[in-house]
Coordinates of C-alpha atoms in Angstrom, one line a residue:
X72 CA -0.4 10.7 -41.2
X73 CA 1.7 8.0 -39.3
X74 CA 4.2 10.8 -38.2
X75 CA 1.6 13.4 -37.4
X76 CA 0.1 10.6 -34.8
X77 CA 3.5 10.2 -33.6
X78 CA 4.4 13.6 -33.0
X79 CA 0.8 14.1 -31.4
X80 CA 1.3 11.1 -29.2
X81 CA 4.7 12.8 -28.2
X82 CA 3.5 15.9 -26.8
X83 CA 2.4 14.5 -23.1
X84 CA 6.1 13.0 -23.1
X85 CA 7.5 16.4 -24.5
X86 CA 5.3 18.1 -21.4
X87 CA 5.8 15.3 -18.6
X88 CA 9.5 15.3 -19.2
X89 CA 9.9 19.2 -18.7
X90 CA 11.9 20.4 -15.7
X91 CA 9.7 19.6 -12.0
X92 CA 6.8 22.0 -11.3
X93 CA 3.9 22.0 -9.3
X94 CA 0.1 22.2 -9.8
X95 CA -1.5 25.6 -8.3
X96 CA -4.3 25.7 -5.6
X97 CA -2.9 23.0 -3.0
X98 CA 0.3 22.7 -0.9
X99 CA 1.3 18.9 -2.1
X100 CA 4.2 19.2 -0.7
X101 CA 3.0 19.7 2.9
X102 CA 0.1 17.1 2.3
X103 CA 3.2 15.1 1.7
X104 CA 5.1 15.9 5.0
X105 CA 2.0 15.5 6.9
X106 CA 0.8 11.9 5.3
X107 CA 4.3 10.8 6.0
X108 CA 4.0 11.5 9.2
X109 CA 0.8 9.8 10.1
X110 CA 3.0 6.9 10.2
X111 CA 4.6 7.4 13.2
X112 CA 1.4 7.9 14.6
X113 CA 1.0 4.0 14.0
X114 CA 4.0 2.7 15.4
X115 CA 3.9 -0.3 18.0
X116 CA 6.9 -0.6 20.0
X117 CA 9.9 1.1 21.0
X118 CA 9.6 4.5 20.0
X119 CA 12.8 5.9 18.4
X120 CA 14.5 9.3 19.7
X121 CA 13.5 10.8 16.8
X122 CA 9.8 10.4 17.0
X123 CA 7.8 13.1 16.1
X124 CA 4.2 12.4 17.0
X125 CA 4.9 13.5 20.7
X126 CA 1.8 12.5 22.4
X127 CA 2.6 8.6 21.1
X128 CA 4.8 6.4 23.6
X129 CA 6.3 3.1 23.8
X130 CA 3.4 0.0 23.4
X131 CA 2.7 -3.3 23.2
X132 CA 6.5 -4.8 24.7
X133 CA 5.9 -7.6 25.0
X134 CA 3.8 -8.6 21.7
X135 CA 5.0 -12.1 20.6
X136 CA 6.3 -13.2 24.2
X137 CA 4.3 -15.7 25.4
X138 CA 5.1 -17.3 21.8
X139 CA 8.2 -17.4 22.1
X140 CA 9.4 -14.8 19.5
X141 CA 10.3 -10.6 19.6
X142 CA 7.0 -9.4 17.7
X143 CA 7.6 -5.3 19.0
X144 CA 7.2 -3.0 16.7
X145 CA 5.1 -2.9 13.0
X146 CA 1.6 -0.8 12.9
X147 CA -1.5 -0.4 14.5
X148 CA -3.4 -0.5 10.9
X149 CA -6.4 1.9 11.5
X150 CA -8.2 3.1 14.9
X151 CA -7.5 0.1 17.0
X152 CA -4.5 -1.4 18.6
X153 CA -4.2 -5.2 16.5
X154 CA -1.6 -5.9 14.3
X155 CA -2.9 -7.5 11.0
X156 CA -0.4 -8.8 8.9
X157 CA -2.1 -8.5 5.7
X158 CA -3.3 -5.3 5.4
X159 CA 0.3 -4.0 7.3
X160 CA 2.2 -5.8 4.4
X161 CA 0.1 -4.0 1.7
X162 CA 1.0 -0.7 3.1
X163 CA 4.6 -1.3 2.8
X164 CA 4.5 -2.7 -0.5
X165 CA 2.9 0.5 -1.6
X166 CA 4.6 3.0 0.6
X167 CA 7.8 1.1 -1.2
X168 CA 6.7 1.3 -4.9
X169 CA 5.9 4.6 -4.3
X170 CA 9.8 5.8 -3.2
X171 CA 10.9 3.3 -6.4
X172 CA 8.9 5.6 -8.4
X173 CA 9.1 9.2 -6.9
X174 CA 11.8 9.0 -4.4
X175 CA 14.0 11.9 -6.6
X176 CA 10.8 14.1 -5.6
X177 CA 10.6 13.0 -2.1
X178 CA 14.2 13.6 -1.9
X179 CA 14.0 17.2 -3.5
X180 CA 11.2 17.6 -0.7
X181 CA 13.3 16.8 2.2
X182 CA 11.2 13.8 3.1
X183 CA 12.4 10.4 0.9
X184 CA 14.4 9.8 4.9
X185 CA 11.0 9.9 6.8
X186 CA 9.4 7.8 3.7
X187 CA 12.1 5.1 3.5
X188 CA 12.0 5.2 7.8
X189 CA 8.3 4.7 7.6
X190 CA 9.2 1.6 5.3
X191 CA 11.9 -0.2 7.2
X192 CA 9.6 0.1 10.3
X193 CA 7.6 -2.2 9.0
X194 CA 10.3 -4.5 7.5
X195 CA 11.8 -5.1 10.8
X196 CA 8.8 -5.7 11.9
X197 CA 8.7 -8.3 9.4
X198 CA 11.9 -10.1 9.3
X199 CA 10.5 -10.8 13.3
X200 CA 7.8 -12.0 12.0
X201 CA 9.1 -14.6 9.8
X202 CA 11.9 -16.9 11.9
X203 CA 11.8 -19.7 9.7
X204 CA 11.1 -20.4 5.8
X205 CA 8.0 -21.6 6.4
X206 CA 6.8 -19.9 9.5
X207 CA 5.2 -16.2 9.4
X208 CA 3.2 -14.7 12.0
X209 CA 0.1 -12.8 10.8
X210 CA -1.3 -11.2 13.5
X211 CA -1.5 -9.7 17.1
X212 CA -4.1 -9.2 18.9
X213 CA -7.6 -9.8 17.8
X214 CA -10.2 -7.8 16.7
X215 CA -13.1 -9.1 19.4
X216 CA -11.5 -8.3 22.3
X217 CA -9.9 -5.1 20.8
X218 CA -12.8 -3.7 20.0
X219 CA -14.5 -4.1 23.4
X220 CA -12.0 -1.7 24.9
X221 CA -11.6 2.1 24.1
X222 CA -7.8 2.3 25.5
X223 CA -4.5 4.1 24.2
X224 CA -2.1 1.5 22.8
X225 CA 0.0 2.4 26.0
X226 CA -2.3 1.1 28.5
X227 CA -3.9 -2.0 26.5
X228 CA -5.4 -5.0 28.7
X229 CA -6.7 -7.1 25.9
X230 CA -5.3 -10.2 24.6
X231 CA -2.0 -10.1 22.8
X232 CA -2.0 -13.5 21.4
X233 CA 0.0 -13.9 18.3
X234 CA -1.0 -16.1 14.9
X235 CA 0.9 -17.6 12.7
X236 CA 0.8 -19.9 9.9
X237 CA 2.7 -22.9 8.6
X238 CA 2.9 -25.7 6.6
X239 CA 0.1 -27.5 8.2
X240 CA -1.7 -23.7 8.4
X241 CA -1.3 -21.8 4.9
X242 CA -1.4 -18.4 4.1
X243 CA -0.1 -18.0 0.9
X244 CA -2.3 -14.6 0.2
X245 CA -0.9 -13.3 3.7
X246 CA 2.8 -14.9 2.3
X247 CA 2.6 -13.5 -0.7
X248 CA 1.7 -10.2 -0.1
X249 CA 4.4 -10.4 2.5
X250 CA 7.0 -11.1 0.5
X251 CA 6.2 -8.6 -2.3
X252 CA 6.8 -6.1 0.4
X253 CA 10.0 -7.6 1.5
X254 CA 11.0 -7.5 -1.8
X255 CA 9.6 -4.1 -3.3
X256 CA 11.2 -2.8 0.0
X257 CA 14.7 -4.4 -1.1
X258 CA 14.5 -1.9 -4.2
X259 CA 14.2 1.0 -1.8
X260 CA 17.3 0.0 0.6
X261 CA 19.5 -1.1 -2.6
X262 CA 22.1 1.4 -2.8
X263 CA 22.0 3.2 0.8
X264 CA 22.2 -0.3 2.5
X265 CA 22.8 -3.1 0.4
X266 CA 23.1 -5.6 2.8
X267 CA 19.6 -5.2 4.7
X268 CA 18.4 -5.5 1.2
X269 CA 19.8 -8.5 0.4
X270 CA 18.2 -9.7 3.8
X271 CA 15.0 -8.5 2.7
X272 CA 15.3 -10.2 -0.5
X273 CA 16.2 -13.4 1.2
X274 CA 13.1 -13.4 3.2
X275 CA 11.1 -12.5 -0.2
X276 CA 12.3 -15.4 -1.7
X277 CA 11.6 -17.9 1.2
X278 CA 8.5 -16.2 1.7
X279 CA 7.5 -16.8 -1.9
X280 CA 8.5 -20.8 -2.0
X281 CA 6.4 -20.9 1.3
X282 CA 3.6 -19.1 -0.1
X283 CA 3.6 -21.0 -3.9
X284 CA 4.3 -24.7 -2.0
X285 CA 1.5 -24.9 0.9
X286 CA -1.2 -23.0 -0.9
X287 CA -4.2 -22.1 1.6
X288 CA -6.7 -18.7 2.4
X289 CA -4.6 -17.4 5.5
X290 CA -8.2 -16.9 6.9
X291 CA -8.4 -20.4 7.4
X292 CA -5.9 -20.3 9.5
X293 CA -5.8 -17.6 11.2
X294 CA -9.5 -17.2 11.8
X295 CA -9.7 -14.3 13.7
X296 CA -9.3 -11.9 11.0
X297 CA -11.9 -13.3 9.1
X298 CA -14.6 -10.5 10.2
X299 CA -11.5 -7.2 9.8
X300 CA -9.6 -8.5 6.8
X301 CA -11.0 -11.8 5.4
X302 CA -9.1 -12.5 2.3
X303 CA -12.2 -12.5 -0.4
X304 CA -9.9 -12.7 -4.0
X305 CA -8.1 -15.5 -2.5
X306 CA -4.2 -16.2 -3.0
X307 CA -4.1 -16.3 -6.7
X308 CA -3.7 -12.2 -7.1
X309 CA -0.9 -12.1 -3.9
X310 CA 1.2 -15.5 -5.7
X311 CA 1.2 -13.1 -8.9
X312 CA 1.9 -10.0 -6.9
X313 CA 4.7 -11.5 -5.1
X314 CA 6.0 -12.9 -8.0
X315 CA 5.8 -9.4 -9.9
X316 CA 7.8 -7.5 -7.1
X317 CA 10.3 -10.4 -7.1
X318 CA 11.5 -10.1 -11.4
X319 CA 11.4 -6.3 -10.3
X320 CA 13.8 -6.9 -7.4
X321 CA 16.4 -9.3 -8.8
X322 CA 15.2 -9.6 -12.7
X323 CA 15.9 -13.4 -12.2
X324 CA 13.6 -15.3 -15.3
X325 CA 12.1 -17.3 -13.0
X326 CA 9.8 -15.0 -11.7
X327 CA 8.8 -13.6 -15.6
X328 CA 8.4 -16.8 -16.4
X329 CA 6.2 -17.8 -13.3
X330 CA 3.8 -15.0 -14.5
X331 CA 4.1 -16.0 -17.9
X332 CA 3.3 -19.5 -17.4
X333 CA 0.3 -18.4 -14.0
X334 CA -1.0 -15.8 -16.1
X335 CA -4.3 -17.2 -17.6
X336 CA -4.9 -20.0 -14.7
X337 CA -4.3 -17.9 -11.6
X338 CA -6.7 -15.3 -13.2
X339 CA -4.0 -12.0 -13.8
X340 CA -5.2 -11.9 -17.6
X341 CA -9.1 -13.0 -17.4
X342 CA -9.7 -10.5 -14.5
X343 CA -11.0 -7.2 -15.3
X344 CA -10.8 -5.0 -12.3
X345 CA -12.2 -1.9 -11.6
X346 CA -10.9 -1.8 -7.9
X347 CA -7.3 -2.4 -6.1
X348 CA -6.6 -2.3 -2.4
X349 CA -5.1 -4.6 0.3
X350 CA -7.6 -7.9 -1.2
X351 CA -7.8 -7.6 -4.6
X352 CA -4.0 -7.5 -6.2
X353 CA -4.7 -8.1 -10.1
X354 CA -4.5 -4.3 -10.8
X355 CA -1.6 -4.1 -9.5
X356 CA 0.2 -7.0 -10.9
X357 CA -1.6 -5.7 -14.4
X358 CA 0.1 -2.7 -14.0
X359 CA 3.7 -3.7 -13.2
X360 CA 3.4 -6.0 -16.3
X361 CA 2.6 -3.6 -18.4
X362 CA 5.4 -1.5 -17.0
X363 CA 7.7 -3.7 -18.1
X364 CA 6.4 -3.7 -21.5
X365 CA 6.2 0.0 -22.1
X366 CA 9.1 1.1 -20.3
X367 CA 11.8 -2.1 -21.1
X368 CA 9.9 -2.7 -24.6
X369 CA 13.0 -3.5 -26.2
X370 CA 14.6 -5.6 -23.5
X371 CA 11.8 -7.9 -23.8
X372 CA 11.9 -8.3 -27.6
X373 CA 15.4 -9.3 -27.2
X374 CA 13.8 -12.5 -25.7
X375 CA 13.1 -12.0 -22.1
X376 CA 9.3 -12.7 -22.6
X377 CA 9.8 -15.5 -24.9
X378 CA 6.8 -17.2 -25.6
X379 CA 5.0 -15.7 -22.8
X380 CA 4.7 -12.2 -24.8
X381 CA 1.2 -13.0 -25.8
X382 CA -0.2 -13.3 -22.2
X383 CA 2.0 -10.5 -21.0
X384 CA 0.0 -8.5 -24.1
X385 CA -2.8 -9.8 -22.1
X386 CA -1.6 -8.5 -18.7
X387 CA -1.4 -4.8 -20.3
X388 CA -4.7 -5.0 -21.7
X389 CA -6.5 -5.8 -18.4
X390 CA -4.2 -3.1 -16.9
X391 CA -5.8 -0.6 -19.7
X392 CA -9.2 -1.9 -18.8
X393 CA -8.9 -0.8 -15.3
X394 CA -7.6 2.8 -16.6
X395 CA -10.1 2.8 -18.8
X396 CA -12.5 2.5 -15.9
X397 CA -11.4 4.9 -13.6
X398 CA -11.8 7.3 -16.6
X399 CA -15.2 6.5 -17.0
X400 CA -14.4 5.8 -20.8
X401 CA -14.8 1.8 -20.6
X402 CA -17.0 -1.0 -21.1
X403 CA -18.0 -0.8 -17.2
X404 CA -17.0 2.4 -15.6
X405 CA -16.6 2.8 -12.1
X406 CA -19.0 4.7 -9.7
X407 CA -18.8 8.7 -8.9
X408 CA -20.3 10.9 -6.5
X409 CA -21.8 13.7 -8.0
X410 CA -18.7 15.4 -6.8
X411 CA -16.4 13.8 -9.2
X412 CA -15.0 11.0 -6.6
X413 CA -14.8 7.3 -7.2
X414 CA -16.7 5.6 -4.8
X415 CA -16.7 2.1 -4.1
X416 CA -18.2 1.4 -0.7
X417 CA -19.2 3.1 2.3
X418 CA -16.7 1.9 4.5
X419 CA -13.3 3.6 4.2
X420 CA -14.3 4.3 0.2
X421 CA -11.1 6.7 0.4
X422 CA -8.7 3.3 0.5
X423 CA -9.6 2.8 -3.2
X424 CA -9.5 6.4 -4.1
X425 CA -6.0 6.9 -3.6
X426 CA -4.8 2.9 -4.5
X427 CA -6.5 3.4 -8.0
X428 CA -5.1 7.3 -8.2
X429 CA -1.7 6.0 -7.7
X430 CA -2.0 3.6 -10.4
X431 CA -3.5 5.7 -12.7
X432 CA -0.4 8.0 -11.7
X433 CA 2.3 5.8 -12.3
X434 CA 0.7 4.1 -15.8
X435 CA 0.2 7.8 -17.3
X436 CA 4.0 8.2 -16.8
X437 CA 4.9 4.9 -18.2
X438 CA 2.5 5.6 -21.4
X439 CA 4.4 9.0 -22.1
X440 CA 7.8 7.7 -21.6
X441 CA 7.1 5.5 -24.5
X442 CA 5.3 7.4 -26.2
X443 CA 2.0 5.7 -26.3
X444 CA -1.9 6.5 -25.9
X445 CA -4.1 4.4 -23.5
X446 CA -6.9 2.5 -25.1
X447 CA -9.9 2.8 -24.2
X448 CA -13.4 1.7 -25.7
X449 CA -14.4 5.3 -26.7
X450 CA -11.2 5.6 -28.4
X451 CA -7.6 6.6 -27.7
X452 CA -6.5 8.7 -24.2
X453 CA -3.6 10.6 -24.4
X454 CA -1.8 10.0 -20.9
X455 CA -2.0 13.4 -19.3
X456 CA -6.0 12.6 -18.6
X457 CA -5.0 10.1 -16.3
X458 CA -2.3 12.5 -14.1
X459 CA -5.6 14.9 -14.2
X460 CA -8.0 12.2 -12.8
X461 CA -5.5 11.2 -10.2
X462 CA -4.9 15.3 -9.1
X463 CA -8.7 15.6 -9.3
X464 CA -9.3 12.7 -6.8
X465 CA -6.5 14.0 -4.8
X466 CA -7.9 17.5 -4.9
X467 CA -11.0 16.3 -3.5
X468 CA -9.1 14.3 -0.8
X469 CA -7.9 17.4 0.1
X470 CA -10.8 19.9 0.1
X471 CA -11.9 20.5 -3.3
X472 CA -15.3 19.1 -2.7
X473 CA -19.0 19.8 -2.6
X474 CA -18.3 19.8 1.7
X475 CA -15.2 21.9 1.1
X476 CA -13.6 19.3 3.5
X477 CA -10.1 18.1 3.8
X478 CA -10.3 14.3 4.6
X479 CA -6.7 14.5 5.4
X480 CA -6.2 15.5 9.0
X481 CA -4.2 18.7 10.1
X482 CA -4.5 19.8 6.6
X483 CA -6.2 22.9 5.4
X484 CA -8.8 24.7 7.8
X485 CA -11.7 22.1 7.8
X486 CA -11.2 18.5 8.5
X487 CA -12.6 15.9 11.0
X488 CA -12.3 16.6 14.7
X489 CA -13.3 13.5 16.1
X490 CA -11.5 10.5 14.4
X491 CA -12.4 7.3 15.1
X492 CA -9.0 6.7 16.4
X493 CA -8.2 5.3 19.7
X494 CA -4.8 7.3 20.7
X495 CA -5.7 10.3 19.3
X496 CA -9.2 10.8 20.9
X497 CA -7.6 9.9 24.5
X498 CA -5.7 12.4 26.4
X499 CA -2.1 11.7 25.9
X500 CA 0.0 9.6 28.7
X501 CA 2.5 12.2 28.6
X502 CA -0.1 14.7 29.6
X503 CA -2.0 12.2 32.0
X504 CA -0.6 8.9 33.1
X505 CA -3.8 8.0 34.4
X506 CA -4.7 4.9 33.6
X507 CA -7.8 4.3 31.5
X508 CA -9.7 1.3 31.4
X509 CA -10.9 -0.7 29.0
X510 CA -14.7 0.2 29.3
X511 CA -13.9 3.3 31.0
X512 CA -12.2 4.8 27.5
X513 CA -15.9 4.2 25.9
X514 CA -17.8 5.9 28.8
X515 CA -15.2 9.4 28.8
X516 CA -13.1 9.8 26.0
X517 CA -15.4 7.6 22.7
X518 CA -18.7 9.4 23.7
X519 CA -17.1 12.7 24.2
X520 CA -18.4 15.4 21.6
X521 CA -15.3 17.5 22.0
X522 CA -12.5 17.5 19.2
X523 CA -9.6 15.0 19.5
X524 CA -7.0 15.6 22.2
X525 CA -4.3 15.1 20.3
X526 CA -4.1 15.5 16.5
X527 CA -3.9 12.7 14.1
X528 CA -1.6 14.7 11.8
X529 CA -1.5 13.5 7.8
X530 CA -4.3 10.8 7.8
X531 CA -7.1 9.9 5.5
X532 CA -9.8 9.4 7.1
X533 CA -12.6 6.8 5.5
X534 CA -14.4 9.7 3.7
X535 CA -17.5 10.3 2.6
X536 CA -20.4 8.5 1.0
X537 CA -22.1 8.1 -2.4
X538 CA -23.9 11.6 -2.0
X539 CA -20.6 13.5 -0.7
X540 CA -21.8 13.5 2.8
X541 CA -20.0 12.7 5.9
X542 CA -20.4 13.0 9.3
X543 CA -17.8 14.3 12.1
X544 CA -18.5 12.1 14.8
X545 CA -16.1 9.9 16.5
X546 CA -18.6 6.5 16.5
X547 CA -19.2 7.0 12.7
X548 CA -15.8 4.4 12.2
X549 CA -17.6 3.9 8.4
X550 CA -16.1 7.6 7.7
X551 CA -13.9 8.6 10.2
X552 CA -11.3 6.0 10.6
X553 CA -8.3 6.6 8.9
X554 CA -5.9 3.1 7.8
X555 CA -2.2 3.0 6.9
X556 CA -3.1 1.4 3.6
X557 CA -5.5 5.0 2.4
X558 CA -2.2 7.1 3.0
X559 CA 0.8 4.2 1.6
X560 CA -0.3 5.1 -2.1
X561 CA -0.9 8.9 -2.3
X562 CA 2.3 9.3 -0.5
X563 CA 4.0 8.5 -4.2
X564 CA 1.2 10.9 -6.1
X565 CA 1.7 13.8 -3.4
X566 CA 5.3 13.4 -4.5
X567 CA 4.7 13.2 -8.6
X568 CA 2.2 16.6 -8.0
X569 CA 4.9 18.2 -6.0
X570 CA 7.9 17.7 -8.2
X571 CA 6.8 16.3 -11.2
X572 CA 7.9 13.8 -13.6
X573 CA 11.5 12.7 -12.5
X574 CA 12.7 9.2 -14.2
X575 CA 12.1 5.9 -13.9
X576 CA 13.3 3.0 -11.5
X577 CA 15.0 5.2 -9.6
X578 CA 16.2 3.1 -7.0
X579 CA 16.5 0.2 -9.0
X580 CA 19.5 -1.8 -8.1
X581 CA 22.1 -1.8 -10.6
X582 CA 24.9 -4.7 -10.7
X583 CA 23.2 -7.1 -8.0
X584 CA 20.7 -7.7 -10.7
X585 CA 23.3 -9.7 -13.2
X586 CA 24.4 -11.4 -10.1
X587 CA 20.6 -12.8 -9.3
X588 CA 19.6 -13.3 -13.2
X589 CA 22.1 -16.1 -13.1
X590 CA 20.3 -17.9 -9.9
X591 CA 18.2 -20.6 -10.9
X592 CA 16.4 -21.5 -8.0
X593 CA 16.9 -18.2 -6.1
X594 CA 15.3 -18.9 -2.5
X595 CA 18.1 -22.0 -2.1
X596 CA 21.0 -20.8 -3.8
X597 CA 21.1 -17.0 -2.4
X598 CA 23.1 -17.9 0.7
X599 CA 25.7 -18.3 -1.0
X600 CA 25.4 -15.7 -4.0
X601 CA 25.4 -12.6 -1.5

């Protein structure tokens, strides 16, 4: 009997593992091109030569100035024209763990360049944006003043004031997050340019001490995010997070043993989660614990885990829980619209569609590599019903819905005309260099009824509500207002649909990590390692 359950528990392995295909009935491949490209859309700064949104030009120049330090460049995270630190660093992280996981298939698409561009955009940004240890800016720009003015990001007026925090101003939720992206991002740049990734790593590990030592809500100090991106988990998820991404990048102990030893207090094994997004970490950090456990099973029984191997047990089990959830075969399920999508809030619900798809992508594929079934309350799952809830939310992402809209602009032959989107509902400066005011922008181009001037190619918009509905209209910013953070995630499940199941860690570094494993207090002693 134990072999039958064996060789049953194989087959999703036996049918994961078979050469790349593709699903029938949508183009994943060109959702991928197109979310990809949404990015670009986003960029602050000095646009490159090889910028392909057209109707974008060169914005906020001198961002950071009257501080005293080069802030140009980053994203613009939704509709407006303010640079928020934590949800920007979220979207790297994730655009990053998505290339670690499917870059083969972006590659084989033609697009893992434009992904890992899209991710160094925003690491530059960042390296700017931390100057010393202790000393990361957070934000530019504010959300009050922004949002009084309906103007491209070309012809802005309002207050560019930058934020920071510091010792004496925490943020170690805005820190941490910040350096999980520094260092999920030094995965990506390992081989093709190992020296930025040893810079990135650098800053992951300074950002980490700075994050772990002066612990504070970065909302507290920078209090003008409160009412856009008010930090409600708290730090405890990003310290965990951080510290996650870190054993991934350099497979130093202390880092396993930091979540070993944080595990129960800081909340990564009591929480059970049924949501993940740019606040709430612990699904994440579940999930890249678990991956360790199912994919190096057998590295850790050699003695990595130690006597942490119970809580890490406990880490995979809250990772299961959320599955389990999404499934709609737990204890507490999540919510569905009667069209089959998981809803969480009005407000940009589509943010946790595609963050809890792309988890429930990635664990499928660790659970057939070895060989295992998820448990779930109403009994074993074998891993293939989690790839087929992740296509299914995808599918409705991308028209299969009771609308038969695409929330995905530019693809298919319905999707929203009028984003809430302040450069793409304005005529673009290249087309007329008139200036537009900040009032004026409201009174000709946000009360306009006509489609969007310009198209926001690739983005995900908010989507719909709790009954499937939406509205195309340019003032509903609930629905239409697309973020960087709903496209970072399905990026990495556009590429599993589009080429299949590839590998794992396949940009892992490879020697570097016996270098760093032998670094006992990493953030002092990499000078001189690297």
């Amino acid at each position: 009997m134990e072999k039958l359950v064996k060789l049953i528990s194989m087959f999703p392995l036996l049918l994961l593992l078979s050469p790349p295909f593709a699903f029938a009935g949508h183009d994943y491949g060109q959702a991928l091109s197109k979310s990809i490209l949404f990015f670009e859309a986003q960029r602050s700064g000095y646009l490159p030569h090889n910028q392909r949104v057209p109707w974008r030009a060169q914005s906020g120049l001198q961002d950071g100035k009257a501080s005293g330090v080069d802030l140009v460049g980053g994203y613009y995270d939704a509709g407006d024209n303010v640079k928020f630190g934590l949800p920007m660093a979220f979207t790297v992280t994730m655009m990053s763990w998505s290339i670690i996981e499917y870059g083969k298939q972006m590659g084989a698409s033609g697009e893992l360049g434009h992904a890992m561009e899209a991710v160094k955009w925003g690491t530059d940004y960042f390296i700017k944006a931390h100057p010393q240890p202790n000393v990361l800016y957070g934000e530019v720009g504010d959300g009050n003043s922004d949002h009084y003015c309906w103007q491209r990001p070309e012809d802005m007026t309002t207050d560019r004031h930058a934020y920071k925090i510091d010792p004496s101003n925490p943020g170690s939720d805005l820190a941490g997050e910040t350096a999980a992206a520094m260092a999920a991002a030094s995965i990506v740049f390992r081989h093709s340019d190992p020296s930025y990734a040893n810079e990135l790593l650098r800053h992951a590990y300074q950002l980490f001490d700075f994050a772990d030592k002066y612990r504070g809500k970065y909302d507290s100090s920078i209090t003008v995010a409160q009412k856009y991106y008010r930090s409600i988990s708290g730090y405890n998820d990003e310290l965990l997070w951080a510290a996650a991404w870190l054993y991934q990048a350099s497979n130093n102990q202390y880092y396993l043993d930091y979540l070993g030893r944080n595990g129960d207090s800081m909340g990564g094994t009591g929480w059970s989660m049924t949501e993940f997004g740019w606040d709430v970490k612990y699904a994440g950090v579940q999930t890249l614990v678990a991956k360790v456990l199912l994919i190096n099973e057998k590295f850790l029984m050699q003695g990595k885990a130690g006597h942490y191997a119970p809580v890490f047990e406990r880490y995979q089990q809250k990772a299961e829980y959320f599955m389990c959830s999404c499934l709609g075969k737990g204890t507490r399920n999540v919510q569905k619209t009667p069209g089959g999508l998981i809803f969480r809030q009005r407000w940009n619900n589509l943010q946790f569609v595609t963050s809890a798809s792309f988890l429930a992508t990635v664990y499928s594929d660790y659970l057939a590599s070895s060989g295992k079934y998820l448990g779930c309350a109403s009994g074993n799952v074998p891993p293939a019903e989690l790839l087929s809830l992740a296509k299914s939310q995808v599918d409705y992402i991308l028209g299969d819905n009771p609308r038969a809209t695409s929330y995905m602009v530019g693809y298919g032959s319905n999707f929203p005309q009028r984003v809430h989107h302040r450069g793409s509902s304005i005529v673009s400066i290249k087309v007329n260099p008139s200036f537009v005011s900040c009032r004026g922008g409201y009174a000709t181009w946000f009360s306009s009824k006509n489609r969007d001037p310009n198209l926001l190619t690739g983005a995900i918009v908010g989507g719909p509500d709790a009954y499937d509905d939406f509205a195309d209209e340019r003032d509903n910013y609930e629905q239409t207002e697309p973020a960087t953070y709903n496209n970072a995630p399905l990026i990495g499940i556009l590429a599993r649909l589009s080429g299949g199941h590839g590998g794992y860690n396949q940009l892992l570094p490879g020697i570097v990590i016996i270098i760093l494993t032998f670094c006992p207090s990493p953030a002092k002693n990499l000078q001189g390692i690297i």
